């Protein structure tokens, strides 16, 4: 999910924008339609006035129709059709009001005005894209077709809505297209991080993403040159060191004094061990792929590590199921275990190391006092508690470097006189 945060954010913004625009247009549609209905409903007052005049001065039906025709009104006289329309038509608006009819009357006392208040109900109906006005009173009812009025047309508003939605959608599609190079760039960076040093970040264009890609390409070239120079320097210097060490070892055997021969042999032996450890450190820190990582039985790696340590089998107790397997670089992982065996025997009180699995983690147990400093102190190069011990202080540093290449860490805990180092 986190890998696609930008894409999800863009899509979320698109959905929110579309919903917001749709909601605004829907409200505008409802409001505009209601305003249109209210506007055309005002025609009912004209119809009511014509009917009132007809009731006050009963003329022929022809005169009523003529008065209605002036305003493009048509009186529906077919009783069956009128019933059908009033039952099936959609009611757009209904209003109840009182109609007041005033007439001049004469009695013996003189003239007076007579007012008659009539309850009326005016309804505006829609059927088959036609607008009808249905006027009801206690004594009569009429249905009148307005030939000029048409139902509310939503096409212009729908057209505008479609255009805006299309523009928004195209804009977001363009944004996603512009983000595609960023997705490819992320994949290339991941490949580079996994050790593909020849991946190219170079791209065409002058936008921000292209500028970043080209800057990364320039940086990649500089890093590769530095790594190549470093590797070449270390390998050359170690090769050059091995030659005088070998010559010194041979020349040592020509010395007449046994004491001097032993002393110089020890010096050249330590120098050779130091160069060997430097070579391993260089190999671990510059490892750029995991093509040599395979699945091995852990007991096979431990057995090879014991042989490499050149110690008695009785000095190591292994209580690990033969079926337990790990995915590792055989030679490097063997070196890490060998260093842990050496470390455990060297600093334990009984020169014995126990290797076992606890909570699916490889552990090395040895008796002795608790280490004086946190484990982070000992995984730094050239650090050790006892300078008199015959070591360079690179053992645990090399172990930690190998474990990091295997996505593991070195941990330590002390329990009841037991130092326990853990490959977690």
CSV table of C-alpha atoms in Angstrom, one decimal:
chain,number,residue,atom,x,y,z
A,1,UNK,CA,0.0,0.0,0.0
A,2,UNK,CA,2.8,2.5,0.9
A,3,UNK,CA,4.5,1.9,-2.4
A,4,UNK,CA,1.5,3.5,-4.2
A,5,UNK,CA,0.8,6.3,-1.9
A,6,UNK,CA,1.1,9.0,-4.6
A,7,UNK,CA,-1.1,7.1,-7.0
A,8,UNK,CA,-3.7,6.4,-4.3
A,9,UNK,CA,-3.7,10.1,-3.4
A,10,UNK,CA,-4.2,11.2,-7.0
A,11,UNK,CA,-7.1,8.7,-7.4
A,12,UNK,CA,-8.6,9.8,-4.1
A,13,UNK,CA,-8.4,13.4,-5.3
A,14,UNK,CA,-10.1,12.4,-8.6
A,15,UNK,CA,-12.9,10.6,-6.8
A,16,UNK,CA,-13.5,13.5,-4.4
A,17,UNK,CA,-13.4,16.0,-7.2
A,18,UNK,CA,-15.9,14.0,-9.3
A,19,UNK,CA,-18.2,13.5,-6.4
A,20,UNK,CA,-18.0,17.2,-5.4
A,21,UNK,CA,-18.7,18.4,-9.0
A,22,UNK,CA,-21.6,15.8,-9.3
A,23,UNK,CA,-23.1,17.0,-6.0
A,24,UNK,CA,-22.9,20.6,-7.0
A,25,UNK,CA,-24.4,20.0,-10.4
A,26,UNK,CA,-27.2,17.8,-8.9
A,27,UNK,CA,-28.1,20.6,-6.5
A,28,UNK,CA,-28.0,23.2,-9.3
A,29,UNK,CA,-30.2,20.9,-11.4
A,30,UNK,CA,-32.8,20.5,-8.6
A,31,UNK,CA,-32.8,24.3,-7.9
A,32,UNK,CA,-33.0,25.3,-11.6
A,33,UNK,CA,-35.7,22.8,-12.3
A,34,UNK,CA,-37.7,24.1,-9.3
A,35,UNK,CA,-37.3,27.7,-10.3
A,36,UNK,CA,-38.5,26.8,-13.8
A,37,UNK,CA,-41.6,25.0,-12.4
A,38,UNK,CA,-42.3,28.0,-10.1
A,39,UNK,CA,-42.0,30.4,-13.0
A,40,UNK,CA,-44.4,28.6,-15.4
A,41,UNK,CA,-46.8,27.8,-12.5
A,42,UNK,CA,-47.5,31.5,-12.3
A,43,UNK,CA,-49.7,31.0,-15.4
A,44,UNK,CA,-52.3,29.3,-13.3
A,45,UNK,CA,-53.4,32.8,-12.1
A,46,UNK,CA,-54.2,33.8,-15.7
A,47,UNK,CA,-56.3,30.7,-16.1
A,48,UNK,CA,-58.1,31.3,-12.8
A,49,UNK,CA,-58.9,34.8,-13.9
A,50,UNK,CA,-60.4,33.7,-17.2
A,51,UNK,CA,-62.5,31.1,-15.5
A,52,UNK,CA,-63.7,33.6,-12.9
A,53,UNK,CA,-64.8,36.0,-15.6
A,54,UNK,CA,-66.6,33.2,-17.4
A,55,UNK,CA,-68.4,32.2,-14.2
A,56,UNK,CA,-69.4,35.9,-13.5
A,57,UNK,CA,-70.6,36.4,-17.0
A,58,UNK,CA,-71.7,33.0,-18.3
A,59,UNK,CA,-71.1,33.1,-22.0
A,60,UNK,CA,-70.9,30.4,-24.5
A,61,UNK,CA,-68.3,27.7,-24.3
A,62,UNK,CA,-66.9,29.0,-27.5
A,63,UNK,CA,-66.0,32.4,-25.9
A,64,UNK,CA,-64.3,30.6,-23.0
A,65,UNK,CA,-62.1,28.6,-25.5
A,66,UNK,CA,-61.4,31.8,-27.4
A,67,UNK,CA,-60.2,33.6,-24.3
A,68,UNK,CA,-58.0,30.7,-23.5
A,69,UNK,CA,-56.6,30.5,-27.0
A,70,UNK,CA,-55.3,34.0,-26.7
A,71,UNK,CA,-52.7,32.6,-24.2
A,72,UNK,CA,-52.2,29.3,-26.1
A,73,UNK,CA,-54.4,27.4,-23.7
A,74,UNK,CA,-56.6,24.5,-24.9
A,75,UNK,CA,-59.5,23.3,-22.9
A,76,UNK,CA,-59.7,19.5,-22.6
A,77,UNK,CA,-63.3,18.5,-23.1
A,78,UNK,CA,-63.0,14.8,-23.5
A,79,UNK,CA,-64.1,13.4,-20.1
A,80,UNK,CA,-62.2,10.0,-20.5
A,81,UNK,CA,-59.1,11.6,-21.7
A,82,UNK,CA,-59.2,14.1,-18.8
A,83,UNK,CA,-59.6,11.3,-16.3
A,84,UNK,CA,-56.7,9.4,-17.8
A,85,UNK,CA,-54.4,12.5,-17.7
A,86,UNK,CA,-55.3,13.4,-14.1
A,87,UNK,CA,-54.6,9.9,-12.9
A,88,UNK,CA,-51.4,9.1,-14.9
A,89,UNK,CA,-49.7,12.5,-15.3
A,90,UNK,CA,-46.8,13.6,-13.0
A,91,UNK,CA,-47.7,16.3,-10.6
A,92,UNK,CA,-45.1,19.1,-10.8
A,93,UNK,CA,-46.7,21.4,-8.3
A,94,UNK,CA,-49.9,21.9,-6.4
A,95,UNK,CA,-51.2,25.0,-4.6
A,96,UNK,CA,-54.4,25.6,-2.6
A,97,UNK,CA,-55.8,29.2,-2.6
A,98,UNK,CA,-59.1,31.1,-2.3
A,99,UNK,CA,-60.8,32.8,-5.2
A,100,UNK,CA,-62.9,35.9,-4.3
A,101,UNK,CA,-65.8,36.8,-6.7
A,102,UNK,CA,-67.4,40.2,-6.1
A,103,UNK,CA,-70.7,41.2,-7.7
A,104,UNK,CA,-73.0,44.2,-7.4
A,105,UNK,CA,-76.5,43.4,-6.1
A,106,UNK,CA,-79.6,45.6,-5.8
A,107,UNK,CA,-82.2,45.4,-3.0
A,108,UNK,CA,-84.9,47.8,-1.9
A,109,UNK,CA,-82.5,49.3,0.5
A,110,UNK,CA,-80.1,50.0,-2.4
A,111,UNK,CA,-77.1,48.6,-4.1
A,112,UNK,CA,-74.5,46.4,-2.3
A,113,UNK,CA,-71.5,44.3,-3.2
A,114,UNK,CA,-71.7,40.5,-2.7
A,115,UNK,CA,-68.4,38.6,-2.3
A,116,UNK,CA,-68.2,34.9,-2.8
A,117,UNK,CA,-65.1,33.1,-1.6
A,118,UNK,CA,-64.3,29.9,-3.4
A,119,UNK,CA,-61.7,27.3,-2.4
A,120,UNK,CA,-59.6,26.3,-5.4
A,121,UNK,CA,-56.7,23.9,-6.0
A,122,UNK,CA,-54.4,24.5,-8.9
A,123,UNK,CA,-52.1,21.7,-10.1
A,124,UNK,CA,-49.5,21.6,-12.8
A,125,UNK,CA,-49.2,18.2,-14.5
A,126,UNK,CA,-46.7,16.7,-17.0
A,127,UNK,CA,-47.5,13.9,-19.4
A,128,UNK,CA,-45.9,13.0,-22.7
A,129,UNK,CA,-43.8,16.2,-22.7
A,130,UNK,CA,-46.9,18.3,-22.3
A,131,UNK,CA,-47.8,20.7,-19.5
A,132,UNK,CA,-51.4,20.7,-18.2
A,133,UNK,CA,-53.1,22.9,-15.6
A,134,UNK,CA,-55.8,21.3,-13.5
A,135,UNK,CA,-58.1,23.7,-11.7
A,136,UNK,CA,-60.5,22.3,-9.1
A,137,UNK,CA,-63.3,24.0,-7.2
A,138,UNK,CA,-66.2,22.6,-5.1
A,139,UNK,CA,-68.6,23.1,-8.1
A,140,UNK,CA,-66.4,22.3,-11.1
A,141,UNK,CA,-63.0,21.4,-12.5
A,142,UNK,CA,-61.2,22.0,-15.7
A,143,UNK,CA,-58.1,20.6,-17.4
A,144,UNK,CA,-56.2,22.9,-19.7
A,145,UNK,CA,-53.3,22.2,-22.0
A,146,UNK,CA,-50.6,24.9,-22.4
A,147,UNK,CA,-49.3,24.5,-25.9
A,148,UNK,CA,-46.4,26.9,-25.4
A,149,UNK,CA,-44.9,25.4,-22.3
A,150,UNK,CA,-42.6,22.4,-22.5
A,151,UNK,CA,-41.2,20.3,-19.6
A,152,UNK,CA,-37.9,21.3,-18.1
A,153,UNK,CA,-35.0,20.3,-20.4
A,154,UNK,CA,-31.9,19.1,-18.6
A,155,UNK,CA,-29.9,18.6,-21.8
A,156,UNK,CA,-27.9,21.9,-21.6
A,157,UNK,CA,-27.0,21.2,-18.0
A,158,UNK,CA,-26.1,17.6,-18.7
A,159,UNK,CA,-23.9,18.7,-21.6
A,160,UNK,CA,-22.1,21.2,-19.4
A,161,UNK,CA,-21.7,18.6,-16.7
A,162,UNK,CA,-20.3,16.1,-19.2
A,163,UNK,CA,-17.8,18.6,-20.5
A,164,UNK,CA,-16.5,19.5,-17.1
A,165,UNK,CA,-16.3,15.8,-16.0
A,166,UNK,CA,-14.4,15.1,-19.3
A,167,UNK,CA,-12.0,17.9,-18.6
A,168,UNK,CA,-11.3,16.7,-15.1
A,169,UNK,CA,-10.9,13.1,-16.2
A,170,UNK,CA,-8.5,14.1,-19.0
A,171,UNK,CA,-6.5,16.3,-16.5
A,172,UNK,CA,-6.1,13.4,-14.1
A,173,UNK,CA,-5.2,11.0,-16.9
A,174,UNK,CA,-2.5,13.4,-17.9
A,175,UNK,CA,-1.3,13.6,-14.3
A,176,UNK,CA,-1.1,9.8,-14.2
A,177,UNK,CA,0.8,9.7,-17.5
A,178,UNK,CA,3.3,12.2,-16.0
A,179,UNK,CA,3.7,10.0,-13.0
A,180,UNK,CA,4.6,6.9,-15.0
A,181,UNK,CA,8.3,8.0,-15.4
A,182,UNK,CA,8.3,8.3,-11.6
A,183,UNK,CA,7.1,4.7,-11.2
A,184,UNK,CA,9.8,3.5,-13.6
A,185,UNK,CA,12.4,5.6,-11.8
A,186,UNK,CA,11.4,3.9,-8.5
A,187,UNK,CA,11.8,0.5,-10.0
A,188,UNK,CA,15.3,1.4,-11.4
A,189,UNK,CA,16.3,2.7,-8.0
A,190,UNK,CA,15.2,-0.5,-6.4
A,191,UNK,CA,17.2,-2.5,-9.0
A,192,UNK,CA,20.3,-0.3,-8.2
A,193,UNK,CA,19.8,-0.9,-4.5
A,194,UNK,CA,19.7,-4.7,-5.1
A,195,UNK,CA,23.1,-4.5,-6.8
A,196,UNK,CA,22.4,-3.9,-10.5
A,197,UNK,CA,25.2,-1.3,-10.9
A,198,UNK,CA,24.6,-1.0,-14.7
A,199,UNK,CA,21.0,0.2,-14.5
A,200,UNK,CA,20.6,3.5,-16.3
A,201,UNK,CA,18.5,6.4,-14.9
A,202,UNK,CA,19.0,8.6,-18.0
A,203,UNK,CA,15.8,9.8,-19.6
A,204,UNK,CA,14.7,12.3,-22.2
A,205,UNK,CA,12.7,15.4,-21.3
A,206,UNK,CA,13.1,18.6,-19.4
A,207,UNK,CA,10.5,18.3,-16.7
A,208,UNK,CA,11.2,17.8,-13.0
A,209,UNK,CA,11.2,14.0,-13.1
A,210,UNK,CA,13.6,14.0,-16.1
A,211,UNK,CA,16.0,16.4,-14.3
A,212,UNK,CA,15.9,14.1,-11.2
A,213,UNK,CA,16.5,11.0,-13.3
A,214,UNK,CA,19.5,12.6,-15.1
A,215,UNK,CA,21.0,13.8,-11.8
A,216,UNK,CA,20.6,10.2,-10.5
A,217,UNK,CA,22.4,8.9,-13.6
A,218,UNK,CA,25.3,11.3,-13.0
A,219,UNK,CA,25.4,10.3,-9.3
A,220,UNK,CA,25.3,6.6,-10.3
A,221,UNK,CA,28.3,7.1,-12.6
A,222,UNK,CA,30.3,8.8,-9.8
A,223,UNK,CA,29.4,6.1,-7.2
A,224,UNK,CA,30.4,3.4,-9.6
A,225,UNK,CA,33.7,5.0,-10.3
A,226,UNK,CA,34.4,5.4,-6.6
A,227,UNK,CA,33.4,1.7,-5.9
A,228,UNK,CA,35.6,0.5,-8.8
A,229,UNK,CA,38.5,2.6,-7.6
A,230,UNK,CA,38.1,1.3,-4.1
A,231,UNK,CA,37.8,-2.3,-5.1
A,232,UNK,CA,40.9,-2.0,-7.4
A,233,UNK,CA,42.9,-0.3,-4.7
A,234,UNK,CA,42.1,-2.8,-2.0
A,235,UNK,CA,42.7,-5.8,-4.2
A,236,UNK,CA,46.0,-4.4,-5.5
A,237,UNK,CA,47.3,-3.4,-2.1
A,238,UNK,CA,46.4,-6.8,-0.7
A,239,UNK,CA,48.1,-8.6,-3.6
A,240,UNK,CA,51.2,-6.4,-3.1
A,241,UNK,CA,51.2,-7.2,0.6
A,242,UNK,CA,51.0,-10.9,0.1
A,243,UNK,CA,54.2,-11.0,-1.9
A,244,UNK,CA,56.5,-9.5,0.7
A,245,UNK,CA,54.8,-11.5,3.4
A,246,UNK,CA,55.5,-14.7,1.5
A,247,UNK,CA,59.1,-13.6,0.9
A,248,UNK,CA,59.5,-12.7,4.5
A,249,UNK,CA,58.1,-16.1,5.6
A,250,UNK,CA,60.6,-17.9,3.4
A,251,UNK,CA,63.5,-15.7,4.5
A,252,UNK,CA,62.6,-16.4,8.1
A,253,UNK,CA,63.4,-20.0,7.7
A,254,UNK,CA,67.0,-19.0,6.8
A,255,UNK,CA,67.6,-17.5,10.2
A,256,UNK,CA,69.9,-19.4,12.5
A,257,UNK,CA,68.2,-18.6,15.8
A,258,UNK,CA,65.1,-20.7,16.5
A,259,UNK,CA,63.8,-18.0,18.7
A,260,UNK,CA,64.1,-15.4,15.9
A,261,UNK,CA,62.5,-17.8,13.4
A,262,UNK,CA,59.5,-18.3,15.7
A,263,UNK,CA,59.2,-14.6,16.4
A,264,UNK,CA,59.3,-13.6,12.7
A,265,UNK,CA,57.0,-16.5,11.7
A,266,UNK,CA,54.4,-15.3,14.2
A,267,UNK,CA,54.7,-11.7,12.9
A,268,UNK,CA,54.3,-12.7,9.2
A,269,UNK,CA,51.5,-15.2,10.2
A,270,UNK,CA,49.5,-12.4,11.9
A,271,UNK,CA,50.1,-10.1,8.9
A,272,UNK,CA,48.8,-12.9,6.6
A,273,UNK,CA,45.7,-13.4,8.8
A,274,UNK,CA,45.1,-9.6,8.8
A,275,UNK,CA,45.3,-9.4,5.0
A,276,UNK,CA,42.9,-12.4,4.7
A,277,UNK,CA,40.4,-10.8,7.0
A,278,UNK,CA,40.6,-7.5,5.1
A,279,UNK,CA,40.0,-9.5,1.9
A,280,UNK,CA,36.8,-11.0,3.5
A,281,UNK,CA,35.6,-7.6,4.7
A,282,UNK,CA,36.1,-6.1,1.2
A,283,UNK,CA,34.2,-9.0,-0.3
A,284,UNK,CA,31.3,-8.7,2.1
A,285,UNK,CA,31.0,-4.9,1.9
A,286,UNK,CA,31.2,-4.9,-1.9
A,287,UNK,CA,28.8,-7.8,-2.5
A,288,UNK,CA,26.4,-6.6,-5.2
A,289,UNK,CA,24.2,-9.6,-5.9
A,290,UNK,CA,22.9,-12.8,-4.3
A,291,UNK,CA,23.5,-15.2,-7.1
A,292,UNK,CA,25.6,-17.3,-4.8
A,293,UNK,CA,22.9,-17.5,-2.2
A,294,UNK,CA,21.3,-20.9,-2.0
A,295,UNK,CA,19.5,-23.1,0.4
A,296,UNK,CA,21.8,-25.3,2.6
A,297,UNK,CA,21.4,-27.5,5.6
A,298,UNK,CA,22.6,-25.5,8.6
A,299,UNK,CA,24.5,-28.5,10.1
A,300,UNK,CA,26.6,-28.7,6.9
A,301,UNK,CA,27.6,-25.1,7.2
A,302,UNK,CA,28.5,-25.6,10.9
A,303,UNK,CA,30.5,-28.7,10.2
A,304,UNK,CA,32.5,-26.9,7.6
A,305,UNK,CA,33.0,-24.0,10.1
A,306,UNK,CA,34.4,-26.4,12.7
A,307,UNK,CA,36.9,-27.8,10.1
A,308,UNK,CA,37.9,-24.2,9.2
A,309,UNK,CA,38.5,-23.3,12.8
A,310,UNK,CA,40.8,-26.3,13.2
A,311,UNK,CA,39.6,-27.2,16.7
A,312,UNK,CA,38.7,-30.5,18.4
A,313,UNK,CA,35.2,-31.6,17.7
A,314,UNK,CA,34.7,-32.1,21.5
A,315,UNK,CA,35.0,-28.3,21.9
A,316,UNK,CA,31.7,-27.7,20.1
A,317,UNK,CA,28.3,-29.2,20.9
A,318,UNK,CA,25.8,-28.9,18.1
A,319,UNK,CA,22.1,-29.6,19.0
A,320,UNK,CA,20.4,-28.6,15.7
A,321,UNK,CA,17.9,-30.7,13.6
A,322,UNK,CA,19.6,-31.9,10.5
A,323,UNK,CA,16.5,-30.8,8.5
A,324,UNK,CA,16.9,-27.2,9.4
A,325,UNK,CA,17.9,-25.2,6.3
A,326,UNK,CA,18.9,-21.5,5.6
A,327,UNK,CA,19.3,-19.4,2.5
A,328,UNK,CA,22.8,-18.1,2.5
A,329,UNK,CA,26.2,-17.7,0.9
A,330,UNK,CA,27.9,-20.9,2.0
A,331,UNK,CA,31.5,-19.6,2.3
A,332,UNK,CA,30.6,-16.3,4.0
A,333,UNK,CA,28.1,-17.8,6.4
A,334,UNK,CA,30.6,-20.5,7.3
A,335,UNK,CA,33.2,-17.8,8.0
A,336,UNK,CA,30.7,-16.0,10.4
A,337,UNK,CA,30.0,-19.2,12.3
A,338,UNK,CA,33.7,-20.0,12.4
A,339,UNK,CA,34.5,-16.6,14.0
A,340,UNK,CA,31.7,-17.1,16.6
A,341,UNK,CA,33.2,-20.5,17.5
A,342,UNK,CA,36.7,-19.0,17.8
A,343,UNK,CA,35.3,-16.1,19.9
A,344,UNK,CA,33.4,-18.4,22.2
A,345,UNK,CA,36.3,-20.8,22.8
A,346,UNK,CA,38.8,-17.9,23.3
A,347,UNK,CA,36.7,-16.1,25.9
A,348,UNK,CA,34.9,-18.9,27.6
A,349,UNK,CA,36.0,-20.4,30.9
A,350,UNK,CA,35.9,-24.0,29.7
A,351,UNK,CA,36.9,-23.5,26.1
A,352,UNK,CA,33.6,-24.9,24.9
A,353,UNK,CA,30.8,-23.6,22.7
A,354,UNK,CA,27.3,-24.9,22.4
A,355,UNK,CA,25.4,-24.2,19.1
A,356,UNK,CA,21.6,-24.5,19.1
A,357,UNK,CA,18.4,-23.1,17.7
A,358,UNK,CA,16.2,-21.0,20.1
A,359,UNK,CA,12.9,-19.5,18.7
A,360,UNK,CA,14.1,-20.3,15.1
A,361,UNK,CA,17.3,-18.3,15.7
A,362,UNK,CA,20.9,-19.6,15.6
A,363,UNK,CA,22.6,-19.2,19.1
A,364,UNK,CA,26.1,-19.6,20.4
A,365,UNK,CA,26.4,-20.2,24.1
A,366,UNK,CA,29.6,-20.2,26.2
A,367,UNK,CA,30.3,-19.9,29.9
A,368,UNK,CA,32.0,-16.9,31.3
A,369,UNK,CA,31.6,-13.4,32.6
A,370,UNK,CA,29.3,-11.0,30.8
A,371,UNK,CA,30.9,-8.8,28.2
A,372,UNK,CA,31.9,-5.5,29.5
A,373,UNK,CA,30.3,-3.3,26.8
A,374,UNK,CA,27.2,-3.4,24.7
A,375,UNK,CA,27.3,-5.6,21.6
A,376,UNK,CA,27.5,-2.4,19.4
A,377,UNK,CA,30.9,-1.7,20.8
A,378,UNK,CA,32.4,-5.1,19.7
A,379,UNK,CA,31.0,-4.9,16.1
A,380,UNK,CA,33.1,-1.9,15.4
A,381,UNK,CA,36.5,-2.7,13.8
A,382,UNK,CA,39.7,-3.0,15.9
A,383,UNK,CA,37.8,-3.1,19.3
A,384,UNK,CA,38.4,-5.7,22.0
A,385,UNK,CA,38.4,-6.0,25.8
A,386,UNK,CA,41.7,-7.7,26.3
A,387,UNK,CA,44.6,-6.3,24.1
A,388,UNK,CA,46.8,-9.3,25.1
A,389,UNK,CA,44.5,-11.7,23.3
A,390,UNK,CA,45.9,-12.8,19.9
A,391,UNK,CA,43.3,-11.1,17.7
A,392,UNK,CA,42.8,-7.9,15.6
A,393,UNK,CA,39.4,-7.0,16.9
A,394,UNK,CA,37.8,-7.7,13.5
A,395,UNK,CA,36.1,-11.0,14.3
A,396,UNK,CA,32.7,-9.7,15.4
A,397,UNK,CA,32.9,-6.8,12.9
A,398,UNK,CA,33.2,-9.3,10.1
A,399,UNK,CA,30.4,-11.4,11.5
A,400,UNK,CA,28.1,-8.4,11.7
A,401,UNK,CA,29.0,-7.4,8.1
A,402,UNK,CA,28.2,-11.0,6.9
A,403,UNK,CA,24.9,-11.1,8.8
A,404,UNK,CA,23.9,-7.7,7.3
A,405,UNK,CA,24.4,-9.1,3.8
A,406,UNK,CA,22.0,-11.9,4.9
A,407,UNK,CA,19.4,-9.4,6.3
A,408,UNK,CA,20.3,-10.5,9.8
A,409,UNK,CA,21.8,-8.8,12.9
A,410,UNK,CA,24.1,-9.9,15.7
A,411,UNK,CA,22.5,-9.8,19.2
A,412,UNK,CA,23.7,-10.7,22.7
A,413,UNK,CA,22.1,-11.7,26.0
A,414,UNK,CA,23.5,-13.0,29.3
A,415,UNK,CA,21.7,-15.5,31.5
A,416,UNK,CA,23.0,-17.3,34.6
A,417,UNK,CA,26.7,-17.2,33.6
A,418,UNK,CA,26.1,-17.9,30.0
A,419,UNK,CA,27.0,-15.5,27.2
A,420,UNK,CA,24.5,-16.1,24.3
A,421,UNK,CA,25.3,-14.6,20.9
A,422,UNK,CA,22.3,-14.7,18.5
A,423,UNK,CA,22.0,-14.5,14.7
A,424,UNK,CA,18.6,-12.7,14.7
